[in-house]
């Protein structure tokens, strides 16, 4: 099962905290700033296993390096953006699968907002993280 928390960042951005409950695996999607994410994580999970980046823009990657240092997290993003995503460790391509605990995310390349923009889609959880491909909330 996947729990999702929404954390407001900057003035009009949102990051998502994912917790796969069976394995207690934790990720943050598009952390624009580290302080607010770190405060939330300390209260609820006290760890971040993965940082998912949908694309390289600062309002989606600004917290990468600091959070990686604090939690020794692995940064996951597009192979096409490997030179532009700060601290990237795991480089994914279109139609590749990424296992997050017991949940599989399929990666979709959705160029447009940026050339290397990707979405993380889980069929079993009926959720997709689209970054700036589709706008919701902000």
mmCIF file of C-alpha atoms in Angstrom:
data_model
loop_
_atom_site.group_PDB
_atom_site.id
_atom_site.type_symbol
_atom_site.label_atom_id
_atom_site.label_comp_id
_atom_site.label_asym_id
_atom_site.label_seq_id
_atom_site.Cartn_x
_atom_site.Cartn_y
_atom_site.Cartn_z
ATOM 1 C CA UNK A 1 0.000 0.000 0.000
ATOM 2 C CA UNK A 2 1.157 3.505 -0.803
ATOM 3 C CA UNK A 3 0.606 6.448 1.527
ATOM 4 C CA UNK A 4 1.026 9.878 -0.042
ATOM 5 C CA UNK A 5 1.508 13.138 1.843
ATOM 6 C CA UNK A 6 1.443 16.508 0.101
ATOM 7 C CA UNK A 7 3.917 19.145 1.265
ATOM 8 C CA UNK A 8 3.643 22.732 0.064
ATOM 9 C CA UNK A 9 6.965 24.226 -1.042
ATOM 10 C CA UNK A 10 8.038 27.660 -2.227
ATOM 11 C CA UNK A 11 4.949 29.776 -2.901
ATOM 12 C CA UNK A 12 3.102 27.593 -5.388
ATOM 13 C CA UNK A 13 4.807 24.198 -5.632
ATOM 14 C CA UNK A 14 4.096 20.868 -4.016
ATOM 15 C CA UNK A 15 6.261 17.876 -3.204
ATOM 16 C CA UNK A 16 4.868 14.452 -2.473
ATOM 17 C CA UNK A 17 6.124 12.141 0.257
ATOM 18 C CA UNK A 18 5.594 8.464 -0.574
ATOM 19 C CA UNK A 19 5.610 5.631 1.928
ATOM 20 C CA UNK A 20 5.283 2.051 0.712
ATOM 21 C CA UNK A 21 3.935 0.597 3.937
ATOM 22 C CA UNK A 22 4.824 -3.097 3.509
ATOM 23 C CA UNK A 23 8.576 -2.399 3.285
ATOM 24 C CA UNK A 24 8.542 1.069 4.917
ATOM 25 C CA UNK A 25 10.287 2.551 1.889
ATOM 26 C CA UNK A 26 10.121 6.363 1.712
ATOM 27 C CA UNK A 27 10.576 8.744 -1.204
ATOM 28 C CA UNK A 28 10.040 12.398 -1.947
ATOM 29 C CA UNK A 29 8.902 13.515 -5.394
ATOM 30 C CA UNK A 30 10.354 16.795 -6.704
ATOM 31 C CA UNK A 31 11.741 18.374 -3.519
ATOM 32 C CA UNK A 32 12.050 22.043 -4.388
ATOM 33 C CA UNK A 33 13.455 22.935 -0.977
ATOM 34 C CA UNK A 34 15.081 20.792 1.662
ATOM 35 C CA UNK A 35 14.147 22.528 4.949
ATOM 36 C CA UNK A 36 10.397 22.057 4.759
ATOM 37 C CA UNK A 37 10.784 18.474 3.500
ATOM 38 C CA UNK A 38 13.312 17.652 6.218
ATOM 39 C CA UNK A 39 10.995 19.049 8.916
ATOM 40 C CA UNK A 40 8.126 16.891 7.670
ATOM 41 C CA UNK A 41 10.280 13.761 7.303
ATOM 42 C CA UNK A 42 11.762 14.083 10.816
ATOM 43 C CA UNK A 43 8.260 14.143 12.330
ATOM 44 C CA UNK A 44 6.831 11.214 10.386
ATOM 45 C CA UNK A 45 9.472 8.875 8.847
ATOM 46 C CA UNK A 46 12.991 9.957 9.801
ATOM 47 C CA UNK A 47 14.378 8.678 6.484
ATOM 48 C CA UNK A 48 14.258 9.174 2.742
ATOM 49 C CA UNK A 49 15.318 6.193 0.654
ATOM 50 C CA UNK A 50 14.735 7.797 -2.757
ATOM 51 C CA UNK A 51 14.301 11.217 -4.296
ATOM 52 C CA UNK A 52 12.253 11.141 -7.514
ATOM 53 C CA UNK A 53 12.785 13.991 -9.979
ATOM 54 C CA UNK A 54 10.384 14.440 -12.882
ATOM 55 C CA UNK A 55 12.704 16.986 -14.514
ATOM 56 C CA UNK A 56 15.736 19.162 -13.865
ATOM 57 C CA UNK A 57 14.236 22.571 -13.004
ATOM 58 C CA UNK A 58 15.305 24.017 -9.657
ATOM 59 C CA UNK A 59 11.753 24.177 -8.304
ATOM 60 C CA UNK A 60 11.758 20.356 -8.554
ATOM 61 C CA UNK A 61 15.386 19.583 -7.638
ATOM 62 C CA UNK A 62 16.425 22.384 -5.263
ATOM 63 C CA UNK A 63 16.383 20.103 -2.211
ATOM 64 C CA UNK A 64 18.193 17.177 -3.823
ATOM 65 C CA UNK A 65 21.746 17.645 -2.588
ATOM 66 C CA UNK A 66 20.956 18.612 1.005
ATOM 67 C CA UNK A 67 18.407 15.808 1.460
ATOM 68 C CA UNK A 68 20.795 13.303 -0.117
ATOM 69 C CA UNK A 69 23.499 14.375 2.351
ATOM 70 C CA UNK A 70 21.196 14.108 5.366
ATOM 71 C CA UNK A 71 19.539 10.773 4.490
ATOM 72 C CA UNK A 72 21.989 9.131 2.059
ATOM 73 C CA UNK A 73 19.102 8.938 -0.415
ATOM 74 C CA UNK A 74 19.373 7.749 -4.011
ATOM 75 C CA UNK A 75 18.261 10.322 -6.558
ATOM 76 C CA UNK A 76 16.161 8.935 -9.419
ATOM 77 C CA UNK A 77 15.540 10.784 -12.667
ATOM 78 C CA UNK A 78 15.649 10.795 -16.427
ATOM 79 C CA UNK A 79 18.702 9.463 -18.251
ATOM 80 C CA UNK A 80 18.184 12.362 -20.679
ATOM 81 C CA UNK A 81 18.645 14.795 -17.756
ATOM 82 C CA UNK A 82 21.592 13.019 -16.120
ATOM 83 C CA UNK A 83 23.852 16.051 -16.543
ATOM 84 C CA UNK A 84 21.247 18.487 -15.238
ATOM 85 C CA UNK A 85 19.691 16.735 -12.225
ATOM 86 C CA UNK A 86 21.830 17.482 -9.147
ATOM 87 C CA UNK A 87 23.213 14.319 -7.513
ATOM 88 C CA UNK A 88 21.418 11.822 -9.782
ATOM 89 C CA UNK A 89 22.240 8.166 -9.021
ATOM 90 C CA UNK A 90 19.628 6.139 -10.903
ATOM 91 C CA UNK A 91 19.020 7.116 -14.534
ATOM 92 C CA UNK A 92 15.801 5.854 -16.086
ATOM 93 C CA UNK A 93 14.544 5.696 -19.668
ATOM 94 C CA UNK A 94 11.135 5.606 -21.324
ATOM 95 C CA UNK A 95 9.092 2.451 -20.552
ATOM 96 C CA UNK A 96 11.567 1.287 -17.909
ATOM 97 C CA UNK A 97 10.255 -0.006 -14.575
ATOM 98 C CA UNK A 98 11.519 1.153 -11.186
ATOM 99 C CA UNK A 99 10.771 -0.902 -8.098
ATOM 100 C CA UNK A 100 9.932 1.144 -5.006
ATOM 101 C CA UNK A 101 9.500 -1.295 -2.141
ATOM 102 C CA UNK A 102 6.825 -3.663 -3.474
ATOM 103 C CA UNK A 103 5.410 -1.104 -5.904
ATOM 104 C CA UNK A 104 6.483 -0.883 -9.525
ATOM 105 C CA UNK A 105 6.565 2.507 -11.212
ATOM 106 C CA UNK A 106 6.621 2.588 -14.982
ATOM 107 C CA UNK A 107 8.560 5.500 -16.432
ATOM 108 C CA UNK A 108 7.085 7.534 -19.264
ATOM 109 C CA UNK A 109 9.178 10.077 -21.161
ATOM 110 C CA UNK A 110 6.961 13.122 -21.738
ATOM 111 C CA UNK A 111 9.090 15.768 -23.459
ATOM 112 C CA UNK A 112 7.529 19.167 -23.822
ATOM 113 C CA UNK A 113 8.078 21.114 -20.631
ATOM 114 C CA UNK A 114 11.681 19.849 -20.814
ATOM 115 C CA UNK A 115 13.302 17.320 -23.180
ATOM 116 C CA UNK A 116 14.015 14.842 -20.390
ATOM 117 C CA UNK A 117 10.745 15.179 -18.458
ATOM 118 C CA UNK A 118 9.439 11.865 -17.094
ATOM 119 C CA UNK A 119 6.375 10.653 -15.213
ATOM 120 C CA UNK A 120 6.292 7.942 -12.543
ATOM 121 C CA UNK A 121 3.190 5.733 -12.988
ATOM 122 C CA UNK A 122 1.983 2.904 -10.754
ATOM 123 C CA UNK A 123 -0.855 0.880 -12.214
ATOM 124 C CA UNK A 124 -1.408 -1.057 -8.985
ATOM 125 C CA UNK A 125 -1.723 2.126 -6.917
ATOM 126 C CA UNK A 126 -3.591 4.069 -9.625
ATOM 127 C CA UNK A 127 -1.271 7.063 -9.280
ATOM 128 C CA UNK A 128 0.956 9.067 -11.582
ATOM 129 C CA UNK A 129 3.429 11.816 -10.712
ATOM 130 C CA UNK A 130 3.575 14.138 -13.697
ATOM 131 C CA UNK A 131 5.732 17.029 -12.527
ATOM 132 C CA UNK A 132 4.987 19.940 -14.819
ATOM 133 C CA UNK A 133 3.308 17.909 -17.556
ATOM 134 C CA UNK A 134 -0.083 18.368 -15.887
ATOM 135 C CA UNK A 135 -0.721 21.037 -13.308
ATOM 136 C CA UNK A 136 -2.840 20.464 -10.224
ATOM 137 C CA UNK A 137 -3.000 22.280 -6.881
ATOM 138 C CA UNK A 138 -0.566 25.078 -7.818
#
